CSV table of C-alpha atoms in Angstrom, one decimal:
chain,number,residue,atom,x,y,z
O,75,UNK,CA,8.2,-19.7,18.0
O,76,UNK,CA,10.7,-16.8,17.8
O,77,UNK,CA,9.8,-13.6,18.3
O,78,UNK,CA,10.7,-10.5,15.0
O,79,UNK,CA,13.6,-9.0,17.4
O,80,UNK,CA,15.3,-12.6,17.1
O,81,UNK,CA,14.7,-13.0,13.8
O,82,UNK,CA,16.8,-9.9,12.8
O,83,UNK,CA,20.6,-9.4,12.8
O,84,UNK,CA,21.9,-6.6,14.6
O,85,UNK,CA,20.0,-3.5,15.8
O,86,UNK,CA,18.3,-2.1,13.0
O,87,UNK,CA,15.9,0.1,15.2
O,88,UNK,CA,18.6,2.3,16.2
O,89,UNK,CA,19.5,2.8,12.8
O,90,UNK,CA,16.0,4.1,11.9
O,91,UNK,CA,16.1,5.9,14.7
O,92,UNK,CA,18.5,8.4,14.1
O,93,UNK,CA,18.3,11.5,13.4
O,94,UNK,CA,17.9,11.9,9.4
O,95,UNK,CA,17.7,15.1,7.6
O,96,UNK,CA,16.8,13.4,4.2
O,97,UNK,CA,14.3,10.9,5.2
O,98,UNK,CA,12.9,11.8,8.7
O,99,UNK,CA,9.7,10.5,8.2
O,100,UNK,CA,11.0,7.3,8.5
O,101,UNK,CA,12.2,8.1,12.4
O,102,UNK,CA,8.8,9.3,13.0
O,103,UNK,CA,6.9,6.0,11.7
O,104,UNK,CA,9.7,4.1,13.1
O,105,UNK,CA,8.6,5.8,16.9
O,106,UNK,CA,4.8,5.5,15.7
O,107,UNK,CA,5.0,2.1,14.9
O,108,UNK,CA,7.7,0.1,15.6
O,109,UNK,CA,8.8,1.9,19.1
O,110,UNK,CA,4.9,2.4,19.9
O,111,UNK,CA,4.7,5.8,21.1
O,112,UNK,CA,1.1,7.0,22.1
O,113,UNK,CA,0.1,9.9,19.4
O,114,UNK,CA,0.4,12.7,21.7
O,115,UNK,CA,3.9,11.7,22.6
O,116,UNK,CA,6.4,15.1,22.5
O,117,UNK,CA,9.1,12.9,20.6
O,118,UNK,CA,6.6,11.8,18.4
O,119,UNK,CA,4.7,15.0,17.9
O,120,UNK,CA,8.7,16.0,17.1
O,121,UNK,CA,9.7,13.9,14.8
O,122,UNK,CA,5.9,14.7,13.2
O,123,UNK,CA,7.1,18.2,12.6
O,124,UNK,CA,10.5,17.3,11.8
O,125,UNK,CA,9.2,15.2,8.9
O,126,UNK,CA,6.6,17.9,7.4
O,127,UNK,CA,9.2,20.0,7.7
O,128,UNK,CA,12.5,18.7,5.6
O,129,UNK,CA,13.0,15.9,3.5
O,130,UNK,CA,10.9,14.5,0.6
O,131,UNK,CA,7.2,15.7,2.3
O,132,UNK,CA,7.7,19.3,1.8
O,133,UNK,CA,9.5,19.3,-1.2
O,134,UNK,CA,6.4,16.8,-2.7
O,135,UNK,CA,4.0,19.9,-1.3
O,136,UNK,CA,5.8,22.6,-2.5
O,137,UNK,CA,4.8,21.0,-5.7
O,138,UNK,CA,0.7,21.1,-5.2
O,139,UNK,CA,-1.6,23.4,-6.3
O,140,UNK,CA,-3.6,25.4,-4.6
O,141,UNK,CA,-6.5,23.5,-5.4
O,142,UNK,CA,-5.5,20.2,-4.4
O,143,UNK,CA,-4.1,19.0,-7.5
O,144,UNK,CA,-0.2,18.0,-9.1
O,145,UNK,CA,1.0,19.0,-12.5
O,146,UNK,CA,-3.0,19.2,-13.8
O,147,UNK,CA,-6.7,19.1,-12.7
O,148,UNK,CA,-9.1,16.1,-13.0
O,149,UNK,CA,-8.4,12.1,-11.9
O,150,UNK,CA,-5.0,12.7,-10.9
O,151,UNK,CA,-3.8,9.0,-12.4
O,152,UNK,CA,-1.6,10.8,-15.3
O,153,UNK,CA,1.3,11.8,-15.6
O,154,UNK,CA,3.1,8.7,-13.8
O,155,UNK,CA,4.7,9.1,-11.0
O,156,UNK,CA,3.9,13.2,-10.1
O,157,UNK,CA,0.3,13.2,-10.4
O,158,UNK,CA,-2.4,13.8,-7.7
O,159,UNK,CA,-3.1,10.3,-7.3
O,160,UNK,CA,0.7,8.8,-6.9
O,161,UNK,CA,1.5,11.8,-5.0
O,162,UNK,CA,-1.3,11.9,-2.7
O,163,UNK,CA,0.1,8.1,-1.7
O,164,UNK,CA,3.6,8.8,-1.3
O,165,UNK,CA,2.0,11.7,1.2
O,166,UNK,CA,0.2,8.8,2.9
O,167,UNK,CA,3.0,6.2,3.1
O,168,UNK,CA,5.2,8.3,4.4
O,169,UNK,CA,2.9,9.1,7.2
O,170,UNK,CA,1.5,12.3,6.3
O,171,UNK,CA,-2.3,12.8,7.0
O,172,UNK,CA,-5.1,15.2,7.1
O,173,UNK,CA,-3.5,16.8,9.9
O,174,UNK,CA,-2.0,19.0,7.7
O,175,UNK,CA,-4.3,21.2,5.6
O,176,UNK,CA,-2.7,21.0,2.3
O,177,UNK,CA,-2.8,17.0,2.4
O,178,UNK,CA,-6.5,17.1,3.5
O,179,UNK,CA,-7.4,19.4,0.5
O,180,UNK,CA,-5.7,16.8,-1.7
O,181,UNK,CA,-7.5,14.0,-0.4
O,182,UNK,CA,-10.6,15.8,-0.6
O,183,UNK,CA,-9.6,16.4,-4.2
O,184,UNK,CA,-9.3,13.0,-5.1
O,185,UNK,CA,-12.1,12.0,-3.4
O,186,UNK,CA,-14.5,14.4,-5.1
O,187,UNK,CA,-12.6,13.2,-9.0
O,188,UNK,CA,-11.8,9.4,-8.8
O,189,UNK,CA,-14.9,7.8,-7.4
O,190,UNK,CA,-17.2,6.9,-10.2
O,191,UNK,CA,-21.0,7.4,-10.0
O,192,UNK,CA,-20.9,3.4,-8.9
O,193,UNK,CA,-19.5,4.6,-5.9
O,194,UNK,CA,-15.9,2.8,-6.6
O,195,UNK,CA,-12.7,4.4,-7.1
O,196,UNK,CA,-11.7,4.9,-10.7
O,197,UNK,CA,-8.6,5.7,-12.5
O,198,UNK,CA,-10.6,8.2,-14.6
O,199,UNK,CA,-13.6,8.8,-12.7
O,200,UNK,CA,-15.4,6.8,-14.7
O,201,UNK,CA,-16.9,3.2,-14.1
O,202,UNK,CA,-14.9,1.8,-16.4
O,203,UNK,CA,-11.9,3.2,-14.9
O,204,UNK,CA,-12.1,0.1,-11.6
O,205,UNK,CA,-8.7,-1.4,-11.7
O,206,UNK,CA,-7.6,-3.6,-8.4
O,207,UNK,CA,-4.6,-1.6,-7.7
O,208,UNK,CA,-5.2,1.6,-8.2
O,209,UNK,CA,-8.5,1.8,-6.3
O,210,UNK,CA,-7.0,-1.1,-3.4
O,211,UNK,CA,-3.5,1.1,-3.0
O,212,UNK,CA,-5.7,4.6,-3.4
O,213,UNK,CA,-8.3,3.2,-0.5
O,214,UNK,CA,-5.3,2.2,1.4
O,215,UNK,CA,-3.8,5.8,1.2
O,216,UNK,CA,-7.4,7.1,2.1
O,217,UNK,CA,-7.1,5.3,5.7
O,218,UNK,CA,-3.9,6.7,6.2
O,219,UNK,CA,-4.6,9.5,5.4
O,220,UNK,CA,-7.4,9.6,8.4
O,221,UNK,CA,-10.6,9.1,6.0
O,222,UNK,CA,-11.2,6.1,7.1
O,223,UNK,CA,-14.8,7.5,9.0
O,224,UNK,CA,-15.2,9.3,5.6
O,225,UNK,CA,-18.4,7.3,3.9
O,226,UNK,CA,-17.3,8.1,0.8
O,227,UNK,CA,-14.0,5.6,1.5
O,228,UNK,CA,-15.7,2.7,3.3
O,229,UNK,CA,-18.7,2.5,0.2
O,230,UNK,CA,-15.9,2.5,-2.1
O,231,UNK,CA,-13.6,-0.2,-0.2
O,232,UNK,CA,-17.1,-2.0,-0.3
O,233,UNK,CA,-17.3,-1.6,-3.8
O,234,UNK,CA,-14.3,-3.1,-4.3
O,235,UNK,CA,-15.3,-5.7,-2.4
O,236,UNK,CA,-18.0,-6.8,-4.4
O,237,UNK,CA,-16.0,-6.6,-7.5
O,238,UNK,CA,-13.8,-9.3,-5.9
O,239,UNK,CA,-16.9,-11.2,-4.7
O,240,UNK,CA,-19.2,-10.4,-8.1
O,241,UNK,CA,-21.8,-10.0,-5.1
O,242,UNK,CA,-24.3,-7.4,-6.7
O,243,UNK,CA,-22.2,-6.9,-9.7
O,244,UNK,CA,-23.2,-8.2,-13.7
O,245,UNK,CA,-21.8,-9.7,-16.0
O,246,UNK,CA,-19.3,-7.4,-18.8
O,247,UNK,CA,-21.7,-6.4,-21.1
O,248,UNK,CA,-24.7,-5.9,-19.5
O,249,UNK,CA,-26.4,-2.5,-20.1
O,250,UNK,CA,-26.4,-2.2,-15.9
O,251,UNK,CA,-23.6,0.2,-15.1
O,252,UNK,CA,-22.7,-1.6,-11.9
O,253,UNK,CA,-21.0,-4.7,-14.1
O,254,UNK,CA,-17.7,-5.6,-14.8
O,255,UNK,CA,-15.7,-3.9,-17.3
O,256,UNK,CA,-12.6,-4.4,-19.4
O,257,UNK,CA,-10.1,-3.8,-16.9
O,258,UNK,CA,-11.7,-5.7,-14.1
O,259,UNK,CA,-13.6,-8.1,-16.6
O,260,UNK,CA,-15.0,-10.9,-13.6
O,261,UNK,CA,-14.2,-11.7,-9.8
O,262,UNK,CA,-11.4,-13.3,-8.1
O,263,UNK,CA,-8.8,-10.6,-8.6
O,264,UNK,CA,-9.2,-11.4,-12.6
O,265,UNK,CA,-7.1,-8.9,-14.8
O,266,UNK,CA,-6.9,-10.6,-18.1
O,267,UNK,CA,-7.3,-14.7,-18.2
O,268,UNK,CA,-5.2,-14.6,-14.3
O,269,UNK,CA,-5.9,-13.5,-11.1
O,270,UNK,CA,-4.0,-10.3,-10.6
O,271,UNK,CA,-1.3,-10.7,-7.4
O,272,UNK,CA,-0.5,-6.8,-7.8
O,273,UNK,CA,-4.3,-6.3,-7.9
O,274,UNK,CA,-5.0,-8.9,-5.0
O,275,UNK,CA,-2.7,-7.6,-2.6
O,276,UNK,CA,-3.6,-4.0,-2.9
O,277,UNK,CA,-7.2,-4.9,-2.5
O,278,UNK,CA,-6.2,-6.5,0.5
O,279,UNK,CA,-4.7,-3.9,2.2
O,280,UNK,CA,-7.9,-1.0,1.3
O,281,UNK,CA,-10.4,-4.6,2.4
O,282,UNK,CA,-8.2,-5.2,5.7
O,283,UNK,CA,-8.0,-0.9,6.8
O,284,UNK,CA,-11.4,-1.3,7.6
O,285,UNK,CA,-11.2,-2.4,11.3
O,286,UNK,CA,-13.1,-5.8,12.0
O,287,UNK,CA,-15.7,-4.9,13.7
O,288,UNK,CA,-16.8,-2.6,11.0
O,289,UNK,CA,-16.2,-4.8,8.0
O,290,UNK,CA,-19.5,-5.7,6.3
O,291,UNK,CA,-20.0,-9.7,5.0
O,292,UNK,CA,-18.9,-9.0,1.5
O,293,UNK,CA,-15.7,-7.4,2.9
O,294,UNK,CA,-15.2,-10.2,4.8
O,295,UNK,CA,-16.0,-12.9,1.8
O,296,UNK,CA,-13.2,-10.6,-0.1
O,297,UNK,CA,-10.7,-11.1,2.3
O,298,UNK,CA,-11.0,-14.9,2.5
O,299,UNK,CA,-10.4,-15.0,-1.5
O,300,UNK,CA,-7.5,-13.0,-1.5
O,301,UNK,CA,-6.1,-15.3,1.2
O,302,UNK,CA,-7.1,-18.3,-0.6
O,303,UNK,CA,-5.1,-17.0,-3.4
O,304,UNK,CA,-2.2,-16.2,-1.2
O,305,UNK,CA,-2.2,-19.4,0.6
O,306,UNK,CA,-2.9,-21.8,-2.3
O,307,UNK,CA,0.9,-21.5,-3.6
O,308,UNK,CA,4.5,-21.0,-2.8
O,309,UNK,CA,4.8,-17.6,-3.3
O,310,UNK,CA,8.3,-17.5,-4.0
O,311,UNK,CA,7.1,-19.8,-7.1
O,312,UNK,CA,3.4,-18.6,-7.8
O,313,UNK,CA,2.7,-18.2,-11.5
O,314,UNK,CA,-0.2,-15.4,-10.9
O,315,UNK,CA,1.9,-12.3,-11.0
O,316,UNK,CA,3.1,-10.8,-14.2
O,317,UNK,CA,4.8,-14.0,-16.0
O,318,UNK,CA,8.5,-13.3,-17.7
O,319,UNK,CA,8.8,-16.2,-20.1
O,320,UNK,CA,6.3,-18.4,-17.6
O,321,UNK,CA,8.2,-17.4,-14.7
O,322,UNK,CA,6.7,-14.9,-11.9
O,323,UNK,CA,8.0,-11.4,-12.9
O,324,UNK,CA,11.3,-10.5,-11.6
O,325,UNK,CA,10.0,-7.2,-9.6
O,326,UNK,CA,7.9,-9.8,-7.5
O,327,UNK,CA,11.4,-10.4,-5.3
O,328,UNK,CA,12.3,-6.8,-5.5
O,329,UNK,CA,11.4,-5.3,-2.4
O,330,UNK,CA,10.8,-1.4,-2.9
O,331,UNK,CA,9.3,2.3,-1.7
O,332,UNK,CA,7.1,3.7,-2.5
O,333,UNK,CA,4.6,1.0,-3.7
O,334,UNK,CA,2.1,1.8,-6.2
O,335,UNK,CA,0.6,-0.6,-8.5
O,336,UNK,CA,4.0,-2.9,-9.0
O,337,UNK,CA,3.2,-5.8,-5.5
O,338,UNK,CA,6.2,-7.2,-4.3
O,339,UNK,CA,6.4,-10.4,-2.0
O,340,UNK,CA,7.0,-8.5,1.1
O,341,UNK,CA,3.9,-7.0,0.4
O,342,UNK,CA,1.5,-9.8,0.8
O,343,UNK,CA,3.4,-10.6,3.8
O,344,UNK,CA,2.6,-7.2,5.5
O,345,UNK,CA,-1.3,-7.9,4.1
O,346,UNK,CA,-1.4,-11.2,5.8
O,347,UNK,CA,0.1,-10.5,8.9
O,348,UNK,CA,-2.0,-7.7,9.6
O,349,UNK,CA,-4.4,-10.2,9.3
O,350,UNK,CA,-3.3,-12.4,11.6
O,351,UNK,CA,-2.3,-15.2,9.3
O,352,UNK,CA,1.6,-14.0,9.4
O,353,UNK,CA,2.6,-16.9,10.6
O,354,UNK,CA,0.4,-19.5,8.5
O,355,UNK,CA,2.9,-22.7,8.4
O,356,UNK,CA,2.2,-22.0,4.2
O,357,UNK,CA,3.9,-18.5,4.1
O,358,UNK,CA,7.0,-20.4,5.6
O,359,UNK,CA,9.2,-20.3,2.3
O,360,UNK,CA,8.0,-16.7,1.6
O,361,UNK,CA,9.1,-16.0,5.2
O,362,UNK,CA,12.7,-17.4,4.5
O,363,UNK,CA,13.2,-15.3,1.4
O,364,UNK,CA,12.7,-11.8,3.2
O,365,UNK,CA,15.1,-12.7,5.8
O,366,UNK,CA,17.8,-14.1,3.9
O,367,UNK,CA,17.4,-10.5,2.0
O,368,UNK,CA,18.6,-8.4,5.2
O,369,UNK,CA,22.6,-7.1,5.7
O,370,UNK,CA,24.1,-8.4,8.7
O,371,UNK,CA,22.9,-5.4,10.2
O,372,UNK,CA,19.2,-6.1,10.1
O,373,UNK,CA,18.8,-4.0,6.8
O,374,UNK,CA,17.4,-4.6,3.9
O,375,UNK,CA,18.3,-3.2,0.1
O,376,UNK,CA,16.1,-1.0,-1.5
O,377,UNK,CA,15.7,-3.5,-4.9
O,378,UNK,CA,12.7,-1.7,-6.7
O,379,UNK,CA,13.3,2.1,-6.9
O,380,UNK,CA,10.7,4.9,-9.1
O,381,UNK,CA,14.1,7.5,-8.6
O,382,UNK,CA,13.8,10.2,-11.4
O,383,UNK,CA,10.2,9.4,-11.9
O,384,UNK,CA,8.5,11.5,-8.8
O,385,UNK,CA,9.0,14.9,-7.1
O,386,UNK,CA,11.7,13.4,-4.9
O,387,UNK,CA,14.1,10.6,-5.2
O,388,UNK,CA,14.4,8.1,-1.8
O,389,UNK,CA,17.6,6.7,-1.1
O,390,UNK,CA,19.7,4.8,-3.2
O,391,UNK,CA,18.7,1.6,-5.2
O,392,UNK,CA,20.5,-1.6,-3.8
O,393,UNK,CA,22.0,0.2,-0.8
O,394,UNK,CA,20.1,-0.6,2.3
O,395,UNK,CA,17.2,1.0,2.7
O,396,UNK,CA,15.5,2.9,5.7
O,397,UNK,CA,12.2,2.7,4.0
O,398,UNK,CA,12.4,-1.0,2.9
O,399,UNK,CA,13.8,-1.9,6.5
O,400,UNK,CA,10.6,-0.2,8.1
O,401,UNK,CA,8.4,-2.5,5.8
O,402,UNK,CA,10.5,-5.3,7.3
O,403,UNK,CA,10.3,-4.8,10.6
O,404,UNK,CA,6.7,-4.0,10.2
O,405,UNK,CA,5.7,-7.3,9.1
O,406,UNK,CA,7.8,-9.2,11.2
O,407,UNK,CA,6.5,-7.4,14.3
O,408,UNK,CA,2.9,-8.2,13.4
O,409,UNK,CA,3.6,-11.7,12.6
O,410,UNK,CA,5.6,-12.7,15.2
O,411,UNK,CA,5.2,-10.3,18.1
O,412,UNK,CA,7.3,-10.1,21.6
């Protein structure tokens, strides 16, 4: 079995490596993650401060109130793509965390206006508000972030949880407010008359933060559906993402950054190899379609871009892509390590 470093052209660490005045946070995860420095590392503590310090993280600050909040109080989902909740992500994908004060008073923001009373995170703090990607890519964040010993996170990943499962949860309609609603109207990842991909996958990586050991039974029963969705197809063929024309939507093979509620193939392969089921014999085609995607250089384009829509644009769409080449190398790493 080969190992990721033989699986890549050229040297594409270096190249994330360097020293990058416009997207240094990617030099920093690149140490964190793919390098492996311990946290209290001095070139990783460096490239830490480098990255809170120029580039898209402080300009994306800059922009915060006081209070927490971007552009306007309350649920943060609105406007698309500057407010609390998309920017509070960015933050967390980019490798920010409660470290910094103005990040943890964001998170505590959105923690305090997008869980429901059900205890699950909702799009406008209501419990009708449950929808699979904005709660799985917001309890994703929160882990990043460093809330992942918050309770307020782990009953809400649970919550999730159960809506995948239906464990605890009634039927749409029922006078009991912890029921299904019109968003999320049954289990199984159902948004509409199909299971959800974009839903799925970022309910797998909120389910999947939680570290084993800690992950209760319904977690677990979660996780085996969404992998029993994942591995029941050819994903480079599946017909449960957004359909164009009864074909899977086109952004499905466009691999981007940041990602928000739009899943992309690459995606589910970073879910399932943190699993440890990277290199399931049925994600094989899947597997084949990333790496035909990379440069002879080891990079990969950045296909999906939200440029113009946030408080600062990353890189340049279809030119390779630091960000999209992390993701990459990421995956590959935890799928096939050595």
């Amino acid at each position: 079995m080969p190992t990721w470093r033989e699986l890549i052209h050229g040297d594409p660490l270096t190249w994330l490596l360097e020293v990058d005045d416009i997207n240094p946070a990617v030099r920093y995860l690149a140490l964190r993650d793919i390098v492996g420095l311990p946290e209290k590392s001095p070139d990783l503590v460096d490239a830490k401060s480098e990255a809170y310090s120029i580039g898209p993280i402080p300009r994306i600050l800059a922009a915060q109130n006081p209070k927490g909040y971007w552009v306007k109080p309350g649920g943060g989902y609105n406007p698309k793509y500057t407010g609390t909740v998309w920017s509070l992500t960015l933050l967390a994908q980019m490798g920010a965390d409660k470290s910094e004060p103005r990040v943890k008073t964001a998170a505590e923001y959105v923690l305090k206006n997008t869980i429901s009373p059900t205890g699950w995170f909702s799009y406008n703090g209501m419990p009708s508000g449950f929808i699979h990607c904005h709660a799985g890519y917001l309890g994703d964040a929160m882990f990043s972030l460093g809330f992942g010993d918050d309770s307020r996170v782990t009953n809400a990943v649970e919550m999730q949880a159960r809506l995948v499962t239906g464990r605890g949860i009634a039927a749409m309609g029922s006078q009991d407010p912890l029921r299904y609603y019109h968003y999320t109207a049954g289990p199984n990842f159902i948004c509409g008359k199909l299971p959800c991909a974009w839903g799925a996958v970022k309910a797998l990586k909120a389910i999947s933060s939680v570290p084993e050991p800690q992950r209760t039974q319904t977690m677990s029963s979660a996780i085996e559906k969404g992998k029993d969705l994942f591995l029941s197809t050819d994903l480079t063929k599946c017909r449960f993402t957004n359909l164009e024309k009864g074909k899977p939507s086109s952004n499905w093979f466009k691999f981007g950054f940041p990602n928000y509620y739009i899943g992309d193939l690459l995606e589910i392969l970073e879910v399932m190899a943190r699993l440890g089921d990277g290199r399931d014999l049925r994600l094989e085609q899947a597997w084949k379609m990333v790496l035909e995607k990379q440069d002879s250089q080891g990079r990969w384009p950045l296909e999906y871009s939200y440029n113009g829509k946030m408080w600062a644009d990353i890189e340049i769409k279809d030119e390779p892509s630091k960000w999209v080449t992390l993701r990459a190398l990421r995956a590959l790493k935890a799928a096939f390590p050595g």
